[in-house]
Coordinates of C-alpha atoms in Angstrom, one line a residue:
M11 CA 13.2 2.0 -6.0
Y12 CA 9.4 1.0 -6.8
S13 CA 8.4 -2.7 -5.6
I14 CA 6.1 -3.7 -8.4
R15 CA 3.2 -5.7 -7.3
H16 CA 1.8 -6.7 -10.7
L17 CA 1.5 -5.7 -14.5
V18 CA -2.1 -5.0 -16.3
K19 CA -3.1 -5.2 -19.9
Q20 CA -5.1 -3.1 -21.8
R21 CA -5.4 -2.7 -25.6
A22 CA -3.8 0.4 -27.3
T23 CA -5.7 3.1 -28.4
Y24 CA -3.8 4.2 -30.9
P25 CA -3.9 2.2 -35.0
G26 CA -1.3 -0.2 -35.0
D27 CA -0.3 -0.5 -31.9
R28 CA 0.4 -3.9 -29.7
A29 CA -0.9 -3.4 -26.2
L30 CA 1.0 -5.1 -23.8
L31 CA 0.9 -3.0 -20.5
Q32 CA -2.0 -0.6 -19.1
A33 CA -0.6 0.6 -15.5
V34 CA 2.1 -0.6 -13.2
V35 CA 1.0 -1.0 -9.9
T36 CA 3.0 -0.1 -7.2
K37 CA 2.8 0.5 -3.0
R38 CA 0.9 3.5 -3.4
L39 CA 0.8 4.6 -7.3
V40 CA -0.4 3.7 -10.3
F41 CA 1.0 4.3 -13.7
Q42 CA -0.8 4.6 -16.9
A43 CA 0.0 4.3 -20.4
S44 CA -0.5 2.7 -23.7
F45 CA 2.6 1.4 -25.4
R46 CA 4.5 0.9 -28.6
F47 CA 6.9 -1.7 -29.1
H48 CA 10.0 -1.7 -30.9
A49 CA 12.3 -4.6 -31.0
L50 CA 15.8 -4.0 -31.0
S51 CA 17.8 -7.2 -32.0
D52 CA 20.8 -6.9 -33.3
S53 CA 20.1 -5.1 -36.3
D54 CA 17.3 -3.1 -34.8
T55 CA 14.8 -4.5 -37.7
K56 CA 13.0 -7.1 -36.4
T57 CA 9.8 -6.5 -34.8
P58 CA 8.8 -9.4 -32.1
D59 CA 5.1 -10.7 -31.0
R60 CA 3.5 -11.1 -27.8
Q61 CA 5.0 -14.6 -27.0
S62 CA 8.4 -13.9 -27.7
I63 CA 8.7 -10.6 -26.1
L64 CA 7.3 -12.9 -23.0
K65 CA 9.8 -15.7 -23.3
N66 CA 12.6 -13.7 -24.2
A67 CA 12.7 -11.8 -21.3
D68 CA 14.0 -12.8 -18.2
M69 CA 14.2 -9.2 -16.4
I70 CA 12.3 -6.4 -16.6
E71 CA 13.2 -3.0 -16.4
V72 CA 10.6 0.3 -15.4
V73 CA 11.9 3.3 -15.8
S74 CA 9.8 6.6 -14.8
L75 CA 10.2 9.2 -16.7
N76 CA 9.8 12.7 -14.5
A77 CA 9.3 10.3 -11.5
T78 CA 9.4 13.8 -9.1
S79 CA 6.5 15.7 -11.2
S80 CA 4.3 13.4 -12.1
L81 CA 3.7 11.0 -9.3
P82 CA 1.9 12.8 -6.2
A83 CA 2.7 11.8 -3.0
A84 CA -0.8 10.7 -2.1
P85 CA -4.1 9.2 -4.5
G86 CA -6.4 11.4 -4.8
A87 CA -5.0 14.1 -5.2
V88 CA -5.5 15.7 -8.7
Q89 CA -2.9 18.4 -9.3
P90 CA -5.3 21.0 -11.7
V91 CA -3.6 21.4 -15.4
D92 CA -1.8 24.4 -15.9
L93 CA -3.8 26.9 -18.0
S94 CA -1.6 30.2 -17.6
W95 CA -0.5 29.5 -21.3
D96 CA -3.8 29.7 -22.5
P97 CA -4.8 33.3 -23.5
Q98 CA -8.7 32.6 -23.3
Y99 CA -8.3 31.1 -20.0
Q100 CA -6.2 34.2 -18.4
N101 CA -8.5 37.1 -20.2
P102 CA -9.8 39.0 -17.5
L103 CA -13.2 39.6 -18.9
R104 CA -13.5 35.7 -19.3
R105 CA -12.3 35.5 -15.5
L106 CA -15.1 38.7 -15.0
A107 CA -17.5 36.4 -16.5
F108 CA -17.1 33.0 -15.0
Y109 CA -17.3 34.9 -10.8
V110 CA -20.6 36.3 -12.8
V111 CA -21.3 32.4 -13.8
L112 CA -20.9 31.4 -10.4
V113 CA -23.0 34.0 -8.5
I114 CA -26.2 33.2 -11.1
V115 CA -25.8 29.1 -10.3
F116 CA -26.1 30.1 -6.7
L117 CA -28.9 32.7 -6.9
R118 CA -31.0 30.1 -9.2
F119 CA -30.0 26.8 -6.9
S120 CA -30.1 28.7 -3.4
T121 CA -33.4 30.6 -4.6
L122 CA -32.1 33.4 -2.5
Q123 CA -33.8 36.2 -4.6
E124 CA -37.7 34.4 -4.2
I125 CA -36.7 34.2 -0.1
V126 CA -35.9 37.9 -0.1
A127 CA -38.9 39.1 -2.1
A128 CA -41.0 36.9 -0.2
K129 CA -39.6 38.2 2.8
T130 CA -39.0 41.8 2.4
G131 CA -41.2 42.5 -0.7
Q132 CA -38.8 43.8 -2.3
Q133 CA -37.2 42.6 -5.4
L134 CA -33.6 42.1 -5.9
Y135 CA -33.2 42.0 -10.0
L136 CA -29.9 40.6 -9.6
L137 CA -30.1 38.0 -12.7
Y138 CA -30.9 41.5 -15.0
L139 CA -27.5 42.9 -14.3
L140 CA -25.7 39.8 -14.0
V141 CA -27.3 37.9 -17.4
P142 CA -25.8 40.8 -19.5
L143 CA -22.0 40.9 -18.3
G144 CA -22.1 36.7 -18.6
W145 CA -23.2 37.6 -22.4
L146 CA -20.6 39.9 -23.1
G147 CA -18.2 37.3 -21.9
Y148 CA -19.3 34.6 -23.3
L149 CA -19.4 35.8 -26.7
T150 CA -15.8 38.2 -26.7
T151 CA -13.8 35.0 -24.8
G152 CA -14.6 32.4 -27.1
G153 CA -17.5 30.6 -25.2
P154 CA -19.7 29.0 -28.2
Q155 CA -16.6 27.2 -29.4
R156 CA -16.0 25.7 -25.9
T157 CA -19.6 25.3 -26.0
F158 CA -19.6 23.3 -29.0
L159 CA -16.7 21.0 -28.0
R160 CA -19.6 18.1 -27.0
R161 CA -22.5 17.1 -28.2
G162 CA -24.9 18.1 -25.0
A163 CA -25.4 21.6 -25.9
F164 CA -26.7 21.1 -29.4
F165 CA -30.1 19.2 -27.9
W166 CA -31.0 22.1 -26.0
V167 CA -30.0 24.6 -28.3
A168 CA -32.3 22.6 -30.5
F169 CA -34.9 22.2 -28.0
A170 CA -35.1 26.0 -27.9
A171 CA -35.1 26.4 -31.5
W172 CA -38.0 23.9 -32.0
M173 CA -40.0 26.2 -29.0
V174 CA -39.5 28.8 -30.8
I175 CA -41.5 27.2 -33.9
D176 CA -44.0 25.7 -31.9
I177 CA -45.6 29.5 -31.3
P178 CA -47.3 29.3 -34.4
F179 CA -49.2 26.4 -33.6
S180 CA -50.0 26.6 -30.0
E181 CA -53.7 26.5 -28.5
W182 CA -52.4 30.3 -27.1
R183 CA -50.0 32.4 -29.5
G184 CA -49.4 35.1 -26.7
G185 CA -49.3 33.1 -24.2
T186 CA -46.6 30.6 -25.5
A187 CA -44.5 34.2 -26.3
G188 CA -44.4 34.8 -23.2
Y189 CA -43.0 31.4 -22.1
V190 CA -40.7 31.2 -24.6
L191 CA -39.1 34.1 -24.2
T192 CA -38.5 33.8 -20.0
Y193 CA -36.9 30.5 -21.3
L194 CA -34.9 32.2 -23.5
K195 CA -33.8 34.3 -21.3
T196 CA -33.6 32.4 -18.0
D197 CA -33.1 28.9 -18.5
L198 CA -30.9 28.5 -21.8
P199 CA -28.2 30.7 -20.6
M200 CA -27.6 28.5 -18.2
V201 CA -26.0 25.9 -20.8
L202 CA -24.0 28.5 -22.1
F203 CA -22.8 30.1 -20.1
V204 CA -21.6 27.1 -17.5
S205 CA -20.1 25.4 -20.8
G206 CA -18.3 28.2 -22.5
L207 CA -17.0 30.3 -19.5
V208 CA -16.0 27.4 -17.2
M209 CA -12.5 26.4 -18.0
G210 CA -10.0 23.5 -16.3
W211 CA -11.3 21.2 -13.2
K212 CA -10.5 23.8 -10.5
E213 CA -13.4 26.3 -11.8
C214 CA -15.4 22.6 -12.6
R215 CA -15.1 22.1 -8.4
Q216 CA -15.7 25.7 -8.0
V217 CA -19.0 25.1 -9.1
L218 CA -20.0 22.1 -7.1
Y219 CA -18.9 24.5 -4.3
V220 CA -21.0 26.9 -4.9
I221 CA -24.3 24.2 -5.7
A222 CA -23.4 22.8 -2.4
A223 CA -23.6 26.2 -0.8
G224 CA -27.0 26.8 -2.3
S225 CA -28.0 23.6 -1.3
V226 CA -27.0 24.3 2.2
L227 CA -29.6 27.5 1.7
N228 CA -32.4 25.4 0.8
V229 CA -31.9 23.2 4.0
V230 CA -31.6 26.0 6.7
G231 CA -34.5 27.5 4.6
G232 CA -36.8 24.7 5.0
R233 CA -36.2 24.1 8.4
L234 CA -37.0 28.1 8.9
L235 CA -39.5 28.9 6.3
M236 CA -41.4 26.2 6.6
R237 CA -45.2 25.9 6.9
D238 CA -47.0 24.6 10.3
D239 CA -48.5 21.4 8.3
Y240 CA -48.0 17.6 8.5
R241 CA -46.2 18.1 4.9
V242 CA -42.8 20.3 4.4
S243 CA -43.3 23.1 2.5
M244 CA -42.3 26.8 2.2
D245 CA -44.6 29.7 3.4
F246 CA -44.2 32.1 -0.1
A247 CA -44.4 31.2 -3.4
G248 CA -41.7 30.4 -5.7
T249 CA -40.5 27.7 -7.5
I250 CA -39.6 25.4 -4.7
A251 CA -42.4 26.2 -2.3
N252 CA -44.6 23.1 -3.1
S253 CA -43.6 20.1 -1.4
N254 CA -43.0 18.4 -4.5
D255 CA -40.6 20.7 -5.9
F256 CA -38.4 21.2 -2.6
A257 CA -38.0 17.7 -2.5
A258 CA -37.2 17.0 -6.3
H259 CA -34.7 20.3 -6.1
L260 CA -33.2 18.4 -2.6
I261 CA -32.7 14.6 -4.3
L262 CA -30.3 16.6 -7.0
V263 CA -28.3 18.9 -5.3
L264 CA -27.6 16.9 -1.9
P265 CA -25.7 14.6 -3.6
V266 CA -23.6 17.7 -4.9
T267 CA -22.9 18.2 -1.1
M268 CA -22.0 14.7 -0.4
F269 CA -19.0 15.4 -2.2
L270 CA -17.9 18.0 0.3
V271 CA -17.8 14.9 2.7
L272 CA -16.2 12.7 0.6
R273 CA -13.7 14.4 -1.7
P274 CA -10.0 13.9 -0.2
N275 CA -8.3 16.5 1.5
T276 CA -11.7 18.5 2.7
A277 CA -11.1 20.0 6.4
K278 CA -12.6 17.8 9.4
I279 CA -15.1 20.8 10.5
I280 CA -16.5 21.1 6.8
R281 CA -17.1 17.6 6.6
V282 CA -19.3 16.9 9.9
A283 CA -21.3 20.3 8.5
A284 CA -22.3 19.1 5.1
L285 CA -22.8 15.6 7.0
G286 CA -25.5 17.4 9.5
V287 CA -26.8 19.2 6.6
I288 CA -27.4 15.9 4.5
V289 CA -29.4 14.1 7.5
M290 CA -31.1 17.1 8.0
G291 CA -32.2 17.6 3.7
L292 CA -32.8 13.9 3.9
Y293 CA -35.2 14.5 6.8
L294 CA -37.1 17.3 5.1
I295 CA -37.2 15.3 1.4
L296 CA -39.2 12.4 3.7
G297 CA -41.2 15.0 5.5
T298 CA -42.7 16.7 2.2
A299 CA -44.8 13.5 2.2
S300 CA -43.8 13.3 -1.3
R301 CA -44.3 9.6 -2.8
G302 CA -42.6 10.3 -6.1
A303 CA -39.9 11.8 -3.5
M304 CA -39.5 8.7 -1.5
I305 CA -39.4 6.6 -4.9
S306 CA -36.9 9.0 -6.0
M307 CA -34.5 8.2 -3.4
G308 CA -34.5 4.3 -3.9
V309 CA -33.6 4.5 -7.3
A310 CA -30.9 7.0 -6.7
A311 CA -29.6 4.9 -3.8
L312 CA -30.0 1.6 -6.2
F313 CA -28.4 3.5 -8.8
L314 CA -25.0 4.4 -5.9
F315 CA -25.1 0.6 -4.9
I316 CA -24.3 -0.3 -8.4
K317 CA -21.4 2.2 -9.1
M318 CA -19.9 2.2 -6.1
R319 CA -17.0 0.0 -5.4
P320 CA -17.2 -3.7 -3.8
K321 CA -16.2 -2.8 0.1
A322 CA -18.3 0.3 0.0
R323 CA -21.7 -1.2 -1.1
L324 CA -21.3 -3.4 2.1
A325 CA -21.4 -0.1 3.9
L326 CA -24.4 1.1 2.1
L327 CA -26.3 -2.2 2.7
V328 CA -25.6 -2.0 6.8
A329 CA -26.5 1.9 6.7
A330 CA -28.9 2.6 4.3
P331 CA -31.9 0.5 6.5
V332 CA -31.0 1.6 9.4
A333 CA -30.8 5.4 8.0
A334 CA -34.1 4.7 6.6
L335 CA -35.9 3.3 9.5
A336 CA -34.5 6.3 11.7
L337 CA -35.9 8.4 9.7
L338 CA -39.2 7.1 9.3
A339 CA -39.7 7.0 12.6
S340 CA -39.1 10.2 13.4
L341 CA -41.9 11.2 11.0
P342 CA -45.5 12.4 12.0
P343 CA -48.2 10.1 11.8
Q344 CA -50.3 11.9 9.2
T345 CA -47.1 12.3 7.2
L346 CA -46.2 8.4 6.7
A347 CA -49.7 7.4 6.4
R348 CA -49.5 10.3 3.1
L349 CA -46.3 8.1 2.1
T350 CA -47.8 4.8 1.9
T351 CA -51.2 5.6 0.5
F352 CA -50.6 4.8 -3.7
S353 CA -54.3 4.3 -4.5
T354 CA -57.2 6.4 -5.6
T355 CA -60.0 4.8 -2.9
I356 CA -59.7 5.9 0.8
T357 CA -59.2 2.3 3.0
E358 CA -61.6 1.9 6.2
D359 CA -59.3 0.4 8.3
S360 CA -57.5 3.9 9.1
A361 CA -57.0 5.7 11.5
D362 CA -58.8 8.9 12.3
I363 CA -55.8 10.9 12.3
D364 CA -54.6 9.6 8.9
E365 CA -58.0 10.4 7.5
H366 CA -57.1 14.0 6.1
A367 CA -54.1 12.4 4.5
Q368 CA -55.0 9.4 3.1
A369 CA -57.6 11.7 1.7
D370 CA -55.0 14.4 -0.3
A371 CA -52.8 11.9 -1.1
S372 CA -56.1 9.8 -2.9
E373 CA -57.3 13.0 -4.9
S374 CA -53.7 13.7 -5.8
A375 CA -53.2 10.4 -7.0
A376 CA -56.6 10.4 -9.2
V377 CA -55.7 14.3 -10.7
R378 CA -52.8 12.9 -11.3
S379 CA -53.7 9.7 -13.5
Y380 CA -56.4 11.6 -15.4
V381 CA -53.5 14.7 -16.3
F382 CA -50.9 12.0 -17.6
Y383 CA -53.7 10.1 -19.9
K384 CA -54.6 13.9 -21.0
S385 CA -51.0 14.0 -22.1
L386 CA -50.6 11.1 -23.8
Y387 CA -53.9 11.8 -25.8
F388 CA -52.7 15.5 -27.1
T389 CA -49.2 13.7 -27.4
L390 CA -51.0 11.2 -30.1
H391 CA -53.0 13.7 -31.7
R392 CA -51.0 16.8 -31.8
P393 CA -47.4 14.7 -32.7
L394 CA -45.2 17.1 -34.6
F395 CA -45.8 20.8 -33.0
G396 CA -47.9 19.6 -29.9
V397 CA -50.4 22.1 -28.3
G398 CA -47.9 24.9 -27.7
P399 CA -45.6 25.1 -24.5
G400 CA -47.2 26.3 -21.5
Q401 CA -50.7 25.5 -23.4
F402 CA -51.5 21.8 -21.5
T403 CA -54.1 23.3 -18.9
V404 CA -55.1 25.8 -21.8
A405 CA -56.0 22.7 -24.1
E406 CA -57.5 20.3 -21.3
G407 CA -59.7 23.3 -20.6
G408 CA -60.8 23.5 -23.9
L409 CA -61.3 19.8 -24.8
S410 CA -63.1 19.1 -21.7
K411 CA -65.6 22.6 -21.7
S412 CA -66.4 21.4 -25.4
E413 CA -67.4 17.5 -24.3
G414 CA -69.3 19.3 -21.3
K415 CA -66.9 18.7 -18.5
R416 CA -65.4 20.6 -16.1
G417 CA -61.2 20.8 -16.7
S418 CA -58.8 19.8 -14.3
W419 CA -56.8 23.0 -15.2
H420 CA -53.8 20.9 -13.5
E421 CA -50.1 20.7 -15.3
T422 CA -49.2 17.1 -17.0
H423 CA -47.5 16.5 -13.6
N424 CA -45.4 14.1 -15.7
A425 CA -41.7 16.2 -17.4
Y426 CA -41.6 13.4 -20.2
T427 CA -45.1 14.1 -21.4
Q428 CA -45.2 17.5 -21.0
V429 CA -42.7 18.1 -23.1
S430 CA -44.2 15.3 -25.9
S431 CA -47.5 17.2 -25.6
E432 CA -46.6 20.9 -25.5
C433 CA -43.9 20.4 -28.1
G434 CA -44.6 17.4 -30.0
I435 CA -42.3 14.0 -30.7
P436 CA -39.2 16.2 -31.6
G437 CA -39.2 18.7 -28.5
L438 CA -39.2 15.6 -26.8
I439 CA -36.2 14.0 -28.2
F440 CA -33.8 17.5 -28.4
F441 CA -35.5 16.8 -24.5
L442 CA -34.0 13.7 -24.3
G443 CA -30.9 13.9 -25.8
G444 CA -29.7 16.5 -23.8
L445 CA -30.2 14.4 -21.0
F446 CA -28.9 11.4 -22.3
S447 CA -25.7 13.3 -22.7
I448 CA -25.2 14.3 -19.2
F449 CA -25.2 10.5 -18.0
K450 CA -22.7 10.0 -21.1
L451 CA -20.6 12.8 -20.4
L452 CA -20.2 12.2 -16.7
N453 CA -19.8 8.2 -17.0
E454 CA -17.3 8.2 -19.6
I455 CA -15.0 10.8 -16.9
W456 CA -16.1 8.1 -14.3
K457 CA -15.0 5.2 -16.4
K458 CA -11.9 6.3 -17.3
S459 CA -11.0 8.4 -13.8
R460 CA -11.7 5.0 -11.1
M461 CA -8.6 3.1 -13.4
D462 CA -6.4 5.8 -11.5
P463 CA -6.3 7.0 -7.5
R464 CA -4.8 9.9 -8.6
F465 CA -7.9 11.1 -9.8
R466 CA -10.3 9.6 -6.8
E467 CA -11.6 13.5 -6.8
M468 CA -13.2 13.6 -10.5
E469 CA -14.4 9.9 -9.9
I470 CA -16.2 11.0 -7.0
A471 CA -17.7 14.1 -8.0
T472 CA -19.1 12.3 -11.4
N473 CA -20.3 9.2 -9.5
L474 CA -22.3 11.9 -7.1
L475 CA -23.7 14.0 -9.9
M476 CA -24.8 11.4 -11.8
V477 CA -26.6 9.4 -8.6
G478 CA -28.4 13.2 -7.9
L479 CA -29.4 13.1 -11.5
M480 CA -30.5 10.1 -11.5
G481 CA -32.9 10.5 -8.3
Y482 CA -34.3 13.9 -9.6
C483 CA -34.7 12.2 -13.6
T484 CA -37.3 9.9 -11.6
A485 CA -38.4 12.5 -9.3
I486 CA -39.9 14.8 -12.5
I487 CA -41.7 11.7 -13.8
F488 CA -44.4 13.1 -11.3
L489 CA -43.7 16.8 -11.5
S490 CA -43.8 19.4 -14.4
H491 CA -40.3 20.2 -14.4
G492 CA -39.8 20.2 -18.6
Y493 CA -38.5 23.6 -18.6
R494 CA -37.0 23.9 -15.6
F495 CA -33.1 25.2 -15.5
Y496 CA -31.5 22.3 -13.8
L497 CA -30.9 19.8 -16.8
P498 CA -29.3 23.0 -19.4
T499 CA -27.7 23.5 -16.2
L500 CA -26.1 20.2 -15.5
T501 CA -25.2 19.6 -19.2
G502 CA -23.4 22.8 -19.3
L503 CA -21.4 21.3 -16.4
A504 CA -21.2 18.2 -17.7
V505 CA -19.6 19.4 -20.9
A506 CA -17.1 21.7 -18.6
M507 CA -15.7 18.6 -17.0
S508 CA -15.6 16.7 -20.0
V509 CA -13.1 19.2 -21.6
A510 CA -11.3 19.5 -18.2
A511 CA -10.7 16.0 -17.7
A512 CA -9.4 15.3 -21.3
R513 CA -6.5 17.6 -20.2
E514 CA -6.1 16.6 -17.2
F515 CA -5.8 12.7 -18.3
A516 CA -3.6 14.0 -21.1
Q517 CA -1.2 15.4 -18.7
I518 CA -0.3 12.2 -17.3
Q519 CA 3.3 11.3 -17.6
T520 CA 3.6 8.0 -18.8
P521 CA 6.4 5.3 -17.7
M522 CA 8.6 3.8 -20.0
V523 CA 9.1 0.3 -19.6
R524 CA 11.9 -1.9 -21.4
V525 CA 11.6 -5.8 -21.5
G526 CA 15.5 -7.1 -21.7
F527 CA 17.9 -8.3 -19.3
N528 CA 19.7 -8.0 -16.0
P529 CA 23.4 -7.5 -16.1
S530 CA 23.9 -9.8 -12.8
G531 CA 21.4 -12.3 -13.8
P532 CA 22.0 -15.3 -16.3
R533 CA 22.5 -14.9 -20.5
V534 CA 19.4 -14.8 -22.5
A535 CA 18.8 -14.7 -26.0
P536 CA 19.4 -10.7 -28.0
A537 CA 17.7 -7.9 -25.8
V538 CA 14.2 -7.2 -27.1
R539 CA 12.9 -3.8 -25.3
V540 CA 9.3 -2.2 -25.4
Q541 CA 9.3 1.7 -24.8
A542 CA 6.7 3.4 -23.8
F543 CA 5.3 6.7 -26.1
Q544 CA 4.0 9.6 -24.6
T545 CA 0.3 9.5 -25.3
Q546 CA -0.3 13.6 -23.9
S547 CA -2.7 15.0 -26.6
V548 CA -2.8 18.6 -24.8
R549 CA 0.8 20.4 -24.4
T550 CA 1.3 22.9 -22.0
P551 CA 4.9 25.3 -22.9
S552 CA 5.3 25.3 -19.3
A553 CA 5.8 21.9 -18.8
P554 CA 8.6 20.2 -17.1
T555 CA 11.8 19.1 -18.1
P556 CA 11.7 15.7 -17.2
T557 CA 14.2 14.8 -14.4
V558 CA 16.7 11.8 -14.7
P559 CA 14.9 8.3 -15.0
K560 CA 14.8 5.7 -11.7
R561 CA 15.2 2.2 -13.0
T562 CA 14.0 -0.7 -11.4
Y563 CA 15.1 -4.2 -12.0
I564 CA 12.2 -6.9 -11.4
S565 CA 11.9 -10.9 -12.0
R566 CA 9.1 -11.9 -14.6
K567 CA 7.6 -13.7 -11.7
D568 CA 6.3 -10.6 -10.1
I569 CA 4.2 -9.9 -13.5
G570 CA 2.4 -13.2 -13.2
P571 CA 0.9 -15.3 -16.1
W572 CA -0.1 -13.8 -19.8
R573 CA -3.6 -12.8 -19.8
G574 CA -5.4 -11.8 -22.8
A575 CA -7.9 -8.8 -23.4
S576 CA -10.7 -10.9 -21.7
G577 CA -8.6 -12.4 -19.1
S578 CA -8.2 -15.8 -20.4
P579 CA -4.6 -17.0 -21.3
K580 CA -5.6 -18.8 -24.3
Q581 CA -7.4 -15.6 -26.0
A582 CA -6.3 -14.3 -29.6
G583 CA -4.7 -18.0 -29.7
V584 CA -1.7 -16.7 -27.3
P585 CA -0.3 -19.5 -24.4
A586 CA 0.5 -18.9 -21.2
P587 CA 4.6 -17.9 -20.7
Q588 CA 6.5 -20.6 -19.9
G589 CA 9.5 -20.2 -17.1
P590 CA 13.3 -18.2 -18.3
P591 CA 15.0 -19.8 -20.7
G592 CA 18.2 -21.1 -19.8
N593 CA 21.3 -19.7 -20.6
R594 CA 22.0 -18.9 -24.2
R595 CA 24.1 -17.7 -26.6
P596 CA 23.7 -14.5 -27.4

């Protein structure tokens, strides 16, 4: 017997259906379903409205179908959909290609090859071996069909195609051709491989684990290979060797590491280790003295605050200021001086120890301001094709030379104007479309999963991915990351998670709710029954046979007043239900 507390109403998702109940909330379980009404009067022909159902119902009988298999023992434990019936999932080549993708994702996020090459002088060339295997599995096991189940991948394919079209219109065709070829070989395959070879929530979780493992290597490497300077940076040449690039990278991956801390059923030792990595990572981000990273952390924290549940917001309000003050107090004075310098002029009231940091910050701000306006200039003067991918420095140097000035020869330091000035407005549209598609897919999963505690893990994963993405999208306002692999990879992961989440939501066994009368109670009007229909859209041949239903009679007092979609009893002219009718002739 389940103790029913209240019933939550929401409109049905199928046309022609009248929605009465969305979920039956029990002590520990939440049942979700949409309901079709079937009125069974004496002739089984009359279909009542909502008011008549409530008015004539004295008791409600709740029947839980398949109670043993569909009701988990504890919230937050998602039972992945059994895909053993799917021949593509069981394909040995696809499974091999999936593990290849895991290795590729780890190598890209951990930058292991760059570290090994810098310290040993030997190139591993692992991607030259792994990428062909990924293409083989992707093309032969239905990868393209799975990739384009969602729109996100279309934007990045269109973006790559537009880069190819830009080659004849570039400032330096040879340089652009090599730049585009590198993007097609190393960055575009990430969105295709991850979206086309990752199947099911279990494999999506493994991708998150791999990214978190890469973040551990980033933090350890950042601590051990740090330059002896007031700014944290790597002592080797690489994609994250620069302080600003390193900070943006950590802002993106550390929330994925937090997934290990918050995920239900995670071992305590893993939680403690992951929490230590996160604390050290936050220190390293502030230690880079990157003002853009500091702003990005604030934006990510604000986004997290908005997305959190009310009780968790209070904890964040208390813990975040304390942690921020503790981390800032541990930074060197030069680092703090640079973090607080945003103007292009040097103040005279600074201490001698801060003069170098303040001068460096002022010079950086001046250069960024100059190249930003130049990128807007090229965007407005060459709006269709731009100056060519990777050719902003060439175009800026040539323009400065023609004006009798010395060129800056710096990149745009803004990913959005980098794309608009080098690929034109169409390229920027494709870029932003791919970016917004990530948020759209993740937010859709987050909204659905937060309604059911059984999908707590899914809610945590999507929320943290959006937090990291929001921080990273803010950080690249100050960085030239228009052609990095991060956004295509996250798009592929969002597509795979969206498809997997649809399967998980569809496997929920729908409860059956019947409105009728209690045999032991007072005599009421002819029984009216409300029967649930199955909303499962993805059928599995190996679905278990439902067990004998369990029935629980509850009083209508446990339901509470009827409320409309907006919570008002007067919504759509539906009055609040009255008390139980007296004894009537059946």
